[in-house]
PDB file of C-alpha atoms and ligand atoms in Angstrom:
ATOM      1  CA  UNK A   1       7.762 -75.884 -35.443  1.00 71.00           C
ATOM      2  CA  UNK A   2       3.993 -77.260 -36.111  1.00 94.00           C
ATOM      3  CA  UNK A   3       1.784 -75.836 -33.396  1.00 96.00           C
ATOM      4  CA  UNK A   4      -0.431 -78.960 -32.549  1.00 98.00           C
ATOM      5  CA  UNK A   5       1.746 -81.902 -33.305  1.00 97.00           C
ATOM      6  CA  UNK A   6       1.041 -84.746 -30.911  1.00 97.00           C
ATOM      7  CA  UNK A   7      -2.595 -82.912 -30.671  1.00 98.00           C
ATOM      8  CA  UNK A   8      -6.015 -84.496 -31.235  1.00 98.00           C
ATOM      9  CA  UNK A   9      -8.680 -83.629 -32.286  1.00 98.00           C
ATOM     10  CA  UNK A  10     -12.157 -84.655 -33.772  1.00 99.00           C
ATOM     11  CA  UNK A  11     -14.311 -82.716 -36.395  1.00 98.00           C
ATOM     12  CA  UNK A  12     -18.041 -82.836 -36.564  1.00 98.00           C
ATOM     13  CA  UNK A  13     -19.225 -81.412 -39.833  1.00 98.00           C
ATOM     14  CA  UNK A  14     -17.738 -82.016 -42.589  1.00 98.00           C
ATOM     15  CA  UNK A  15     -20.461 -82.467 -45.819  1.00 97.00           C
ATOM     16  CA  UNK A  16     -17.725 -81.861 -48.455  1.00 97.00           C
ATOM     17  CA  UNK A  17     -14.344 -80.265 -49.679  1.00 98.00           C
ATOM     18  CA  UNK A  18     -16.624 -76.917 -49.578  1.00 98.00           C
ATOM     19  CA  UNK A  19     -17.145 -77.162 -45.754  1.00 98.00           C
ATOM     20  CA  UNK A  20     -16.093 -75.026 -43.346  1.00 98.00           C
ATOM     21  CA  UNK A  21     -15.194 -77.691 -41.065  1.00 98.00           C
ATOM     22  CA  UNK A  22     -12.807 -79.423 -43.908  1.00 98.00           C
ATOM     23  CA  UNK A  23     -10.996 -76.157 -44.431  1.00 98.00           C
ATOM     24  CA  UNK A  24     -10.664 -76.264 -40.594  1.00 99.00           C
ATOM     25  CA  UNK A  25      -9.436 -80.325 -40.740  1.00 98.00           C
ATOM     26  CA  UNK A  26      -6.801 -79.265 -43.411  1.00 98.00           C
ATOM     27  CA  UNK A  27      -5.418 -76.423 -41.546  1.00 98.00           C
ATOM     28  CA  UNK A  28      -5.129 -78.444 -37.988  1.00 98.00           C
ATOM     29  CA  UNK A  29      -3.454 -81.040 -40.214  1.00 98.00           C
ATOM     30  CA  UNK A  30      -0.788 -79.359 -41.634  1.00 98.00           C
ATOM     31  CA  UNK A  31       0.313 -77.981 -38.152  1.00 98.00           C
ATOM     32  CA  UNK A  32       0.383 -81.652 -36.906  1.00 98.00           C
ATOM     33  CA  UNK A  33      -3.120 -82.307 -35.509  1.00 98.00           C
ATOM     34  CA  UNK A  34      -3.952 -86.624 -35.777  1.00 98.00           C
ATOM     35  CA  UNK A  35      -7.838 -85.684 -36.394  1.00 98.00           C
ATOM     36  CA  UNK A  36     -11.018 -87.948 -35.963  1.00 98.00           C
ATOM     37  CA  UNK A  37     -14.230 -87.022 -38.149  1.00 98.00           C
ATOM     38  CA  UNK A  38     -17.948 -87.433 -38.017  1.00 98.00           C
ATOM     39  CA  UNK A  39     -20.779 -87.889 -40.583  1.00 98.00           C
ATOM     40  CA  UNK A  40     -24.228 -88.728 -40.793  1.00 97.00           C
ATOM     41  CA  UNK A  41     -26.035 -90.788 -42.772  1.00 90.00           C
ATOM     42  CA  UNK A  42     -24.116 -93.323 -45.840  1.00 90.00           C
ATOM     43  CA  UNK A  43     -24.382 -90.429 -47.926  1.00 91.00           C
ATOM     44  CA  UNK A  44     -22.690 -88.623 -46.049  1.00 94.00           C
ATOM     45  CA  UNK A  45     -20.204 -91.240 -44.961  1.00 96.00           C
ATOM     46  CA  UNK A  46     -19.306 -91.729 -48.817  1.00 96.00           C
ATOM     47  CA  UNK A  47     -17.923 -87.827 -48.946  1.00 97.00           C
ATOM     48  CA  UNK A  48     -16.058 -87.800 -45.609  1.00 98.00           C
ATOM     49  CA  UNK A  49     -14.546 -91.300 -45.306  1.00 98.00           C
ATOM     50  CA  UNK A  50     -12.354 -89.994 -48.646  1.00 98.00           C
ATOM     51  CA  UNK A  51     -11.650 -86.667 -47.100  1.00 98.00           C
ATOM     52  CA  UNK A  52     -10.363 -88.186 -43.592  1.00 98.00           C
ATOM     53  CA  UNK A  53      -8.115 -90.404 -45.161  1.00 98.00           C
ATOM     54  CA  UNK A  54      -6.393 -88.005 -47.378  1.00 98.00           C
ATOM     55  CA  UNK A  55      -4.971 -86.382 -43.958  1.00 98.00           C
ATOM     56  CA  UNK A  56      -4.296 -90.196 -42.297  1.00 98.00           C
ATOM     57  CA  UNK A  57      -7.640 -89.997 -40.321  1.00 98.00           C
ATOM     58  CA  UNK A  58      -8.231 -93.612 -39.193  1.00 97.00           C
ATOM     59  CA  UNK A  59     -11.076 -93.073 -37.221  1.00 98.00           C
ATOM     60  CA  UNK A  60     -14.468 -91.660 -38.981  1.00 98.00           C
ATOM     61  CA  UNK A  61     -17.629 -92.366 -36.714  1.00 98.00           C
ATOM     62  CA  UNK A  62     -21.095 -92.228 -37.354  1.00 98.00           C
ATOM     63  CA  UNK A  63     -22.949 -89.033 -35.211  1.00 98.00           C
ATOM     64  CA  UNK A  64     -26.217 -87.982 -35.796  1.00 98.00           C
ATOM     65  CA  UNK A  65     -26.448 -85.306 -32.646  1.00 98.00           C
ATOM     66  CA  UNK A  66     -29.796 -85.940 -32.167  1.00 98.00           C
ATOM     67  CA  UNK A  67     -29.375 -89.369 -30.575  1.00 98.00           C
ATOM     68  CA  UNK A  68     -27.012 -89.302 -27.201  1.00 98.00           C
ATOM     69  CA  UNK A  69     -26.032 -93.264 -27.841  1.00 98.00           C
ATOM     70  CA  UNK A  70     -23.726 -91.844 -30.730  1.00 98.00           C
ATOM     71  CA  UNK A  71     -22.334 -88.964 -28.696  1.00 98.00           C
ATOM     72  CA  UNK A  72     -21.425 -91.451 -26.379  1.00 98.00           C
ATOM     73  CA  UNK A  73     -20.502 -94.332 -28.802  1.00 98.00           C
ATOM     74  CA  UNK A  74     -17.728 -91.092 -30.255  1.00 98.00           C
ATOM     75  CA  UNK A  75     -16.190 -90.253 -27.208  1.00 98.00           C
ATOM     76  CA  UNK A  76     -15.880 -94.271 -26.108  1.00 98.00           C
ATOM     77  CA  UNK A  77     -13.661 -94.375 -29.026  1.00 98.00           C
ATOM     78  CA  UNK A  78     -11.761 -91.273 -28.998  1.00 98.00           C
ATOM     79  CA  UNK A  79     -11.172 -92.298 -24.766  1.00 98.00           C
ATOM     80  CA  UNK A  80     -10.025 -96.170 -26.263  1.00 98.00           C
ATOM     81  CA  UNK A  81      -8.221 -94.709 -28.900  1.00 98.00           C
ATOM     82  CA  UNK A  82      -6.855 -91.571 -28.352  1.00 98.00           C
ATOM     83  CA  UNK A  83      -6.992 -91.922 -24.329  1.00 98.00           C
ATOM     84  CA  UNK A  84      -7.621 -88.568 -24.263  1.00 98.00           C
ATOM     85  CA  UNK A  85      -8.394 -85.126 -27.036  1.00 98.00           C
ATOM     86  CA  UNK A  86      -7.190 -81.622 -27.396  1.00 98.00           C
ATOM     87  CA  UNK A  87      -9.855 -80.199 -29.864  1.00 98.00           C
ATOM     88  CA  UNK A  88     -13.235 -80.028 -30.958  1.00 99.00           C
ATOM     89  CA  UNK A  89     -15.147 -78.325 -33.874  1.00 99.00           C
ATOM     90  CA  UNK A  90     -18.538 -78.006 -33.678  1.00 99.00           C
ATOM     91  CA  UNK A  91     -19.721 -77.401 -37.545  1.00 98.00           C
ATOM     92  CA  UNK A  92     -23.210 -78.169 -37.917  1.00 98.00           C
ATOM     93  CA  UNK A  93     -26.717 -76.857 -37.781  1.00 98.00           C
ATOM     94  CA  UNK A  94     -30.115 -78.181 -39.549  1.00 98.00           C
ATOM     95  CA  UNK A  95     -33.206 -76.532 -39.981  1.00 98.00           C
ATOM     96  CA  UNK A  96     -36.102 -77.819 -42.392  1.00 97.00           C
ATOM     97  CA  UNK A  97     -36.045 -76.293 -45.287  1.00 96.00           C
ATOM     98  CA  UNK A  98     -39.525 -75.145 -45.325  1.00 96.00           C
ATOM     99  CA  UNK A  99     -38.479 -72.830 -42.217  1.00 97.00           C
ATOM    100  CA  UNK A 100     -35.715 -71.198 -43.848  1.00 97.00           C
ATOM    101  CA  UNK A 101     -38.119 -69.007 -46.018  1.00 95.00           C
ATOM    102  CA  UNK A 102     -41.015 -66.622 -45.631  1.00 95.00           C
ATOM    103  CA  UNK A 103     -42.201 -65.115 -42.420  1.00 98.00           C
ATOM    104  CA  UNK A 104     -40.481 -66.242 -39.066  1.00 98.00           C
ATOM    105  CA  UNK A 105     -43.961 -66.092 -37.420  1.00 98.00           C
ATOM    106  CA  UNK A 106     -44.280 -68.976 -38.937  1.00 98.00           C
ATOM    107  CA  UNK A 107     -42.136 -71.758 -37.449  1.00 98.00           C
ATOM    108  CA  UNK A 108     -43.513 -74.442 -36.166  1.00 98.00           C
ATOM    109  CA  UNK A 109     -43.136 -76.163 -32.818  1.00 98.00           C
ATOM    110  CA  UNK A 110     -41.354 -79.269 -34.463  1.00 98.00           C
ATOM    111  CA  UNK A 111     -39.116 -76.859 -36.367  1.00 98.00           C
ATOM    112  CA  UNK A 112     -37.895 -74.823 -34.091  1.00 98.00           C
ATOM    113  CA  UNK A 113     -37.347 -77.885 -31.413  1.00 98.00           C
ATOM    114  CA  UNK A 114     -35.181 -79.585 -34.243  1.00 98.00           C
ATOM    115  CA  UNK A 115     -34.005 -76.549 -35.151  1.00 98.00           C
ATOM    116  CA  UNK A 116     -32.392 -75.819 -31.448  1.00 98.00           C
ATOM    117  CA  UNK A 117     -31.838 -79.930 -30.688  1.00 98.00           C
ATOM    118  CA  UNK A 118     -29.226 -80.118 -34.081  1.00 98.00           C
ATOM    119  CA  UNK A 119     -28.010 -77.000 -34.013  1.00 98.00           C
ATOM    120  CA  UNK A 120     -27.448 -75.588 -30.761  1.00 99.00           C
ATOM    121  CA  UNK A 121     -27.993 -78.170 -27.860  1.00 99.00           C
ATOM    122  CA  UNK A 122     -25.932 -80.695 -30.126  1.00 99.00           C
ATOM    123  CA  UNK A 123     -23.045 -78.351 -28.274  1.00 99.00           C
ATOM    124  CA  UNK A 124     -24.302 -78.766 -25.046  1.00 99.00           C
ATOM    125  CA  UNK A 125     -24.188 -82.528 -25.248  1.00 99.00           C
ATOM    126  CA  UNK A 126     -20.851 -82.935 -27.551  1.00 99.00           C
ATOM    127  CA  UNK A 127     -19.044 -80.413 -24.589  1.00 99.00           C
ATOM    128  CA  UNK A 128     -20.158 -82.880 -21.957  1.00 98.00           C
ATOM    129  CA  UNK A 129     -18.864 -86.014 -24.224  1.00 98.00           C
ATOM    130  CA  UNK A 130     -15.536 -84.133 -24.373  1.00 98.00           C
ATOM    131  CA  UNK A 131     -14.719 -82.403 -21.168  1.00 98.00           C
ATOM    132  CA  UNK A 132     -13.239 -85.593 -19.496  1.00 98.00           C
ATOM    133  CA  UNK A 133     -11.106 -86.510 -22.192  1.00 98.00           C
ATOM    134  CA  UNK A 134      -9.937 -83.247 -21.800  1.00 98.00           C
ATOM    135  CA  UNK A 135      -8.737 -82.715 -18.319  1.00 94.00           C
ATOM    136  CA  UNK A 136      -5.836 -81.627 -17.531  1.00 95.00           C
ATOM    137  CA  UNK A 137      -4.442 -81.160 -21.294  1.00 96.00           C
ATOM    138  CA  UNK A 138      -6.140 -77.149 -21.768  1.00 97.00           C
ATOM    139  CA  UNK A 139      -8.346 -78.692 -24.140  1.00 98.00           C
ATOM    140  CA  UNK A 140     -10.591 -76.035 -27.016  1.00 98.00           C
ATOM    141  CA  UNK A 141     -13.589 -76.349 -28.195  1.00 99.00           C
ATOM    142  CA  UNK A 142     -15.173 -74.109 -31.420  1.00 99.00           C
ATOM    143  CA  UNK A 143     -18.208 -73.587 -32.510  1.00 99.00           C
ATOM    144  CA  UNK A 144     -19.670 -71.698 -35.722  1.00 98.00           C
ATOM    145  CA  UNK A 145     -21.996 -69.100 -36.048  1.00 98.00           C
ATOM    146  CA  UNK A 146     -23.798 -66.593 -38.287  1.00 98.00           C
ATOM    147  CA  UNK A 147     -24.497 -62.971 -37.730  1.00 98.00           C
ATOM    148  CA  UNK A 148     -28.260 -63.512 -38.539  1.00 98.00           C
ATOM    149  CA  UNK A 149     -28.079 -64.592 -34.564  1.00 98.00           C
ATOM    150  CA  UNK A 150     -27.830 -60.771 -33.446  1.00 98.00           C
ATOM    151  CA  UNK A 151     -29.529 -58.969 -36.004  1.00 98.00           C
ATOM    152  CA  UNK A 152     -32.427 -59.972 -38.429  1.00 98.00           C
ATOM    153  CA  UNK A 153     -31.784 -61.605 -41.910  1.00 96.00           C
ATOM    154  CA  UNK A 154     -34.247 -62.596 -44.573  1.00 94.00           C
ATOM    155  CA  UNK A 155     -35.278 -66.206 -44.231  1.00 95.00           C
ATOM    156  CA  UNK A 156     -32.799 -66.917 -41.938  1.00 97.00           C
ATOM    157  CA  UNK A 157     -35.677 -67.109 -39.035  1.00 98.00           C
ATOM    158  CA  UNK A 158     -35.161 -69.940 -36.511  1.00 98.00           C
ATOM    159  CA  UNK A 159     -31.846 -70.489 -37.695  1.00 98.00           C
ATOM    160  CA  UNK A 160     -31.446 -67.102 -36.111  1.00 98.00           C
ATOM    161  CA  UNK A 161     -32.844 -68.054 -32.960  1.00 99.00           C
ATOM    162  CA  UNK A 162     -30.788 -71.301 -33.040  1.00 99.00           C
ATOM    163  CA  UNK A 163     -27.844 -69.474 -33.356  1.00 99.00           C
ATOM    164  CA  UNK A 164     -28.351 -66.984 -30.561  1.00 99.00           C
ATOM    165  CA  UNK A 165     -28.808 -70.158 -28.508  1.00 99.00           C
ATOM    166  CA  UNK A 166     -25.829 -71.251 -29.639  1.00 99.00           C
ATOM    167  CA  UNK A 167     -23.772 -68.529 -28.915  1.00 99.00           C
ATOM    168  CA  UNK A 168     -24.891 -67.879 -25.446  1.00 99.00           C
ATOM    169  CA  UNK A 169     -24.385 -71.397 -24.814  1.00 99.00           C
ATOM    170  CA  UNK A 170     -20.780 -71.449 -25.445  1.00 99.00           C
ATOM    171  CA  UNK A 171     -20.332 -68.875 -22.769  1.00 99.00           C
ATOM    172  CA  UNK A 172     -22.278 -70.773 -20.467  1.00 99.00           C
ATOM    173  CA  UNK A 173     -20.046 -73.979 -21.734  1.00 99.00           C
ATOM    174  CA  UNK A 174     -17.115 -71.667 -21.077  1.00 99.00           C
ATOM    175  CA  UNK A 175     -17.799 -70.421 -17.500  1.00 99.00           C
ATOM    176  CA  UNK A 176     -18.406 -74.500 -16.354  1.00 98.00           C
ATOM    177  CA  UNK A 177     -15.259 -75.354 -18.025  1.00 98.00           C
ATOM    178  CA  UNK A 178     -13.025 -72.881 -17.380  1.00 98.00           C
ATOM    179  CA  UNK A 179     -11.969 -74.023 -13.934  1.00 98.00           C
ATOM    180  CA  UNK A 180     -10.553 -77.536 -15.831  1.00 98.00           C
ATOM    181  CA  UNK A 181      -8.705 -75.644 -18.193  1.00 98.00           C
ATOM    182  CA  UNK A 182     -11.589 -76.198 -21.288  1.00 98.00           C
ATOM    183  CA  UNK A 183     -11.731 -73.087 -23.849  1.00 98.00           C
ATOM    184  CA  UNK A 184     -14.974 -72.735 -25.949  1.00 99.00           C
ATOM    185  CA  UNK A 185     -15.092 -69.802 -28.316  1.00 99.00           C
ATOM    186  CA  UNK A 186     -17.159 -69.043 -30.956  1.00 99.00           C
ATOM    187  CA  UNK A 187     -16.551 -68.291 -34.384  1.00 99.00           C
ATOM    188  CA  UNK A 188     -19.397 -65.663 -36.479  1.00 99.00           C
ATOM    189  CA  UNK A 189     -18.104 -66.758 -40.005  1.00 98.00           C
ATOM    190  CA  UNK A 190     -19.629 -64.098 -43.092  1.00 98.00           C
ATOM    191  CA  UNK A 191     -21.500 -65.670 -45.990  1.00 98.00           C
ATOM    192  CA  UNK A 192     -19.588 -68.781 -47.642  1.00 98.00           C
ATOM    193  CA  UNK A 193     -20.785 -70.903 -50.812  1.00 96.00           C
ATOM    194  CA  UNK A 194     -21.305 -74.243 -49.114  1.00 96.00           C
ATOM    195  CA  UNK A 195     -23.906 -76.844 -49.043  1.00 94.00           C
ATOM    196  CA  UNK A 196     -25.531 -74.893 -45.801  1.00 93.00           C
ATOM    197  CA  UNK A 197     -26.119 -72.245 -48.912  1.00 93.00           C
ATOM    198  CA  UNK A 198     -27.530 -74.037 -51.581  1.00 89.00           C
ATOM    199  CA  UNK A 199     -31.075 -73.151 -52.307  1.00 86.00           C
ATOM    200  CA  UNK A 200     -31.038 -70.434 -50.146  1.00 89.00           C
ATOM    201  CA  UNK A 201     -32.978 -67.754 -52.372  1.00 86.00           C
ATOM    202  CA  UNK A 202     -31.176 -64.335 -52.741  1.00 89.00           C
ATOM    203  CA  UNK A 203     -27.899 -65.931 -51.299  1.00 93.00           C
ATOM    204  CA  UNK A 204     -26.136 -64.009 -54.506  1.00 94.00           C
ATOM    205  CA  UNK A 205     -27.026 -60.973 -53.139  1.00 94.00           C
ATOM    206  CA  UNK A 206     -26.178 -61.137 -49.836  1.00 96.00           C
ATOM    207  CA  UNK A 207     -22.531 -62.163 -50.884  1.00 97.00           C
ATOM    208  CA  UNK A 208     -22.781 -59.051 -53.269  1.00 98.00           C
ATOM    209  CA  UNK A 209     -24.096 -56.897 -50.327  1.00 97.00           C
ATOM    210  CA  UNK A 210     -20.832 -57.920 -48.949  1.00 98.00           C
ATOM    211  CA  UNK A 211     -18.563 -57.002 -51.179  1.00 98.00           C
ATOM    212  CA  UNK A 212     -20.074 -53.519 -51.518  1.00 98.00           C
ATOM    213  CA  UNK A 213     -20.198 -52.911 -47.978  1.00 98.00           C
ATOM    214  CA  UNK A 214     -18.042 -54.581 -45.630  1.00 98.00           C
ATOM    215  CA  UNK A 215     -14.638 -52.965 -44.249  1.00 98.00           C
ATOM    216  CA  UNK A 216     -12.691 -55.220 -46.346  1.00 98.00           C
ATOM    217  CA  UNK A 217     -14.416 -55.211 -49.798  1.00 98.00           C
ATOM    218  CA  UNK A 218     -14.572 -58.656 -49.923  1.00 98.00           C
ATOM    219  CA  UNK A 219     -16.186 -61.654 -48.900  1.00 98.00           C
ATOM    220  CA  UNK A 220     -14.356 -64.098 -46.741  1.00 98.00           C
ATOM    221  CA  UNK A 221     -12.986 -67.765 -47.805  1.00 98.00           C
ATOM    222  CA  UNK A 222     -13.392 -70.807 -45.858  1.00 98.00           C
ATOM    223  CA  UNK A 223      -9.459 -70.841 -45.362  1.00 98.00           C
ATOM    224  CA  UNK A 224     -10.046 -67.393 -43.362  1.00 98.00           C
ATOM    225  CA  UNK A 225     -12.540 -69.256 -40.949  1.00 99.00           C
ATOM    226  CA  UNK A 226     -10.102 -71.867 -40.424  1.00 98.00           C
ATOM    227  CA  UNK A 227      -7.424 -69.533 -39.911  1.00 98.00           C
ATOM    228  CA  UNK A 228      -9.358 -67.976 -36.571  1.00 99.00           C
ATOM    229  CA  UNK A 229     -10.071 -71.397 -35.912  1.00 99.00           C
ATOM    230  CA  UNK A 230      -5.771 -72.522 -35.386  1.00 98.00           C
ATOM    231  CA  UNK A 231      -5.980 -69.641 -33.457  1.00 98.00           C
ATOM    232  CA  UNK A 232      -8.554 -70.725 -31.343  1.00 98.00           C
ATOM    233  CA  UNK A 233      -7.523 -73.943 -31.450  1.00 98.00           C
ATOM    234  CA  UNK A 234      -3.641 -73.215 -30.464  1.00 98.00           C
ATOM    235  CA  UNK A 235      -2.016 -72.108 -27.497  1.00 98.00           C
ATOM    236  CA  UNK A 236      -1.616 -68.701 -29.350  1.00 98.00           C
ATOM    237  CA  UNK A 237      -5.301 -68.223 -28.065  1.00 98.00           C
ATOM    238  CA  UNK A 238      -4.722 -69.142 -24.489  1.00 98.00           C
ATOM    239  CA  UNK A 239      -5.682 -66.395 -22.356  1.00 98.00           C
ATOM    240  CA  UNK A 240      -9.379 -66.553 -24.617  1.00 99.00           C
ATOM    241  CA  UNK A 241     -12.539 -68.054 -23.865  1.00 99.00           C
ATOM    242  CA  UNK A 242     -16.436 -67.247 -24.168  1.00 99.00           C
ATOM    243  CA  UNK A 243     -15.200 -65.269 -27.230  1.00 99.00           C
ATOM    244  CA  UNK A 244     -17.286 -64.644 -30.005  1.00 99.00           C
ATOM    245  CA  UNK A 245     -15.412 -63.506 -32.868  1.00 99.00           C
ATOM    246  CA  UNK A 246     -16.528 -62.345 -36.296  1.00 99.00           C
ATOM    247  CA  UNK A 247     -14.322 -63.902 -39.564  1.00 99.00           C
ATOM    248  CA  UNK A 248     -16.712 -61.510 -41.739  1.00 98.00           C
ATOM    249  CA  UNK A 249     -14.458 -59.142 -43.623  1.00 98.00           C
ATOM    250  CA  UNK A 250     -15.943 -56.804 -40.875  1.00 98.00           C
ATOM    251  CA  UNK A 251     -19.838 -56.050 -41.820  1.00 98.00           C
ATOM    252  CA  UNK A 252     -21.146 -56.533 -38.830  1.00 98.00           C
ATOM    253  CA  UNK A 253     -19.464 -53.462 -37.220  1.00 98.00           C
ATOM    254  CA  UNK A 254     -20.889 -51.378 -40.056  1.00 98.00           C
ATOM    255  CA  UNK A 255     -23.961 -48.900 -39.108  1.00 96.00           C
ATOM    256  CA  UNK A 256     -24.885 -46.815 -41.775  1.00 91.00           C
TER     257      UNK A 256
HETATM  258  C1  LIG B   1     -29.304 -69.951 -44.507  1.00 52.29           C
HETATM  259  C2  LIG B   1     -30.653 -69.618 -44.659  1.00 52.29           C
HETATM  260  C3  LIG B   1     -31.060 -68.354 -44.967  1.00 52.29           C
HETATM  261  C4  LIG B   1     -30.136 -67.345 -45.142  1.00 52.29           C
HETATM  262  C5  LIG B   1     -28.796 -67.678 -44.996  1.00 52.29           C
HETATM  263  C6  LIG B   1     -28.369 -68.981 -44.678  1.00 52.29           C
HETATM  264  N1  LIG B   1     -27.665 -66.903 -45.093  1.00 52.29           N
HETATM  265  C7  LIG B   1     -26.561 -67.654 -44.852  1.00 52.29           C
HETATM  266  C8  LIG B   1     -26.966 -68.973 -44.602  1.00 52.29           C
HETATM  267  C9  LIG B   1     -27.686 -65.490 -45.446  1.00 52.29           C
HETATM  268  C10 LIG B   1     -25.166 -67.158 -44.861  1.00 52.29           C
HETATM  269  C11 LIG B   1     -26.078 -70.161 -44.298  1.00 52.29           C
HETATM  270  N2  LIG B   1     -25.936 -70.338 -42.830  1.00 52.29           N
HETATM  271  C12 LIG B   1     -25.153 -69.342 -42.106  1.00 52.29           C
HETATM  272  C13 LIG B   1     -26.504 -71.386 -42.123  1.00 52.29           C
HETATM  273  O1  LIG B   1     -26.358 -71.415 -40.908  1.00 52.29           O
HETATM  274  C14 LIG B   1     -27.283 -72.432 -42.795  1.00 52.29           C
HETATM  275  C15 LIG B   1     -27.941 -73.378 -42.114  1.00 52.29           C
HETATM  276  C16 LIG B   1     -28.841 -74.335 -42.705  1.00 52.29           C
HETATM  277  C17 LIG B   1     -28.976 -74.540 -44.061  1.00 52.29           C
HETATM  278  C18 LIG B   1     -29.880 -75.495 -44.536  1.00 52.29           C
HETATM  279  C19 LIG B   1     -30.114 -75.707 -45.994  1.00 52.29           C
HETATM  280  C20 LIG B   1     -30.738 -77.041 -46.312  1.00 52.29           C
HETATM  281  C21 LIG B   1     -31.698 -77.542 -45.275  1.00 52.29           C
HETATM  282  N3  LIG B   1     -31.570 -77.147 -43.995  1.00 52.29           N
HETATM  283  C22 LIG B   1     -30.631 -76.223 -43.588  1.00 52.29           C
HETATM  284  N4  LIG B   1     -30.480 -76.000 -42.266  1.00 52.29           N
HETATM  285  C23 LIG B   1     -29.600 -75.091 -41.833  1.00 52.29           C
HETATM  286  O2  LIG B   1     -32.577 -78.352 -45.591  1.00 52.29           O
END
């Protein structure tokens, strides 16, 4: 027995078949999820309209986070469509590139407001969007994170800081939306080879660091995050909210 069929649910972040978020899609489709996708930009659109419809998605929307006429314009057609929606990932973050290297000291005002807008208010808003449409049906909401959030990693800087954000405001999210029934967990995924990697300088060696260290000797696939995510996605998970929890072969719970 599938454990989401008749479920729905809609996926913002999906870049490419190396996302996180399309590992996610493909494991909520194959236990019987109908799924709705975002994208932003035509580029983007051009990589995610192919992926949607491989798993029968009819309805891919443009969302840039940044504007609230889109949020809204998504959950309009989720409510006419769907009537109502089960899940949401939350997959996305954007910082300039220019702020993911050097010193942290020096991030700019513009930077770190677009850094915190796309990455971690963009949950804020997108909970609101979906809370009514959830009502009464124990909806879930995910979100994904990075350990560079609790502890300091080179040139990670205000992604960092977004992160934090981000993670304290899915408790927050959680404690409002508890009393309806709403779960929103968060997922602290180790180091995966997607576009949110490329060009980040020493990446190699933090997936080596890894490998060497971490409890499990490995470093963690996309299809582990999305995993978790069925989990938190599922009824299995229903006693668990304002949960952070790490898909990162353990090396965060290494000291020394
Ligand atoms: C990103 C930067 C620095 C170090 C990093 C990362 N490490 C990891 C990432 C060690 C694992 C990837 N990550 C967890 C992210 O959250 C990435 C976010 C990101 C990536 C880019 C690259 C291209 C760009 N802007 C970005 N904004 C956010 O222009």
């Amino acid at each position: 027995m599938a454990l989401l069929s008749g479920k729905k649910g809609v996926i913002f972040g999906v870049a490419n078949e190396k996302s996180i978020a399309w590992a996610i899609a493909q494991a909520l489709h194959r236990e019987g999820m109908e799924l709705a996708f975002t994208y932003v930009g035509e580029a983007l659109e051009s990589r995610v309209r192919p992926l949607a419809e491989s798993l029968g998605s009819r309805i891919i929307l443009p969302c840039d986070v940044t504007v609230d006429a889109q949020i809204d314009s998504v959950f309009d057609t989720l409510k006419k469509e769907w009537g109502g929606l089960d899940s949401l990932v939350h997959s996305l973050a954007f910082a300039k590139k220019e702020e993911l290297k050097g010193e942290f000291l020096n991030t700019t005002r513009d930077g770190f407001k677009l850094a915190l807008d796309v990455s971690a208010y963009s949950l804020v808003a997108l909970a609101k969007g979906a809370a009514p449409l959830m009502e009464g049906r124990n909806g879930s909401i995910i979100t994904m994170s990075y350990y560079g959030s609790e502890k300091v990693i080179s040139n990670y800087n205000v992604m960092g800081v977004a992160k934090a954000a981000l993670e304290a405001s899915a408790r927050y999210l959680a404690a409002d939306l508890g009393p309806k029934g709403i779960r929103v967990n968060t997922i602290s995924a180790g180091p995966v080879k997607t576009l949110a990697a490329m060009g980040i300088s020493g990446f190699k060696a933090i997936l080596d660091m890894v490998e060497a260290k971490a409890p499990l000797r490995r470093n963690i696939t996309q299809e582990d995050v999305a995993k978790t995510a069925l989990y938190l996605l599922s009824d299995l998970s229903s006693g668990v909210t304002g949960e952070l929890i790490h898909v990162d072969s353990g090396y965060s719970i290494m000291g020394m």
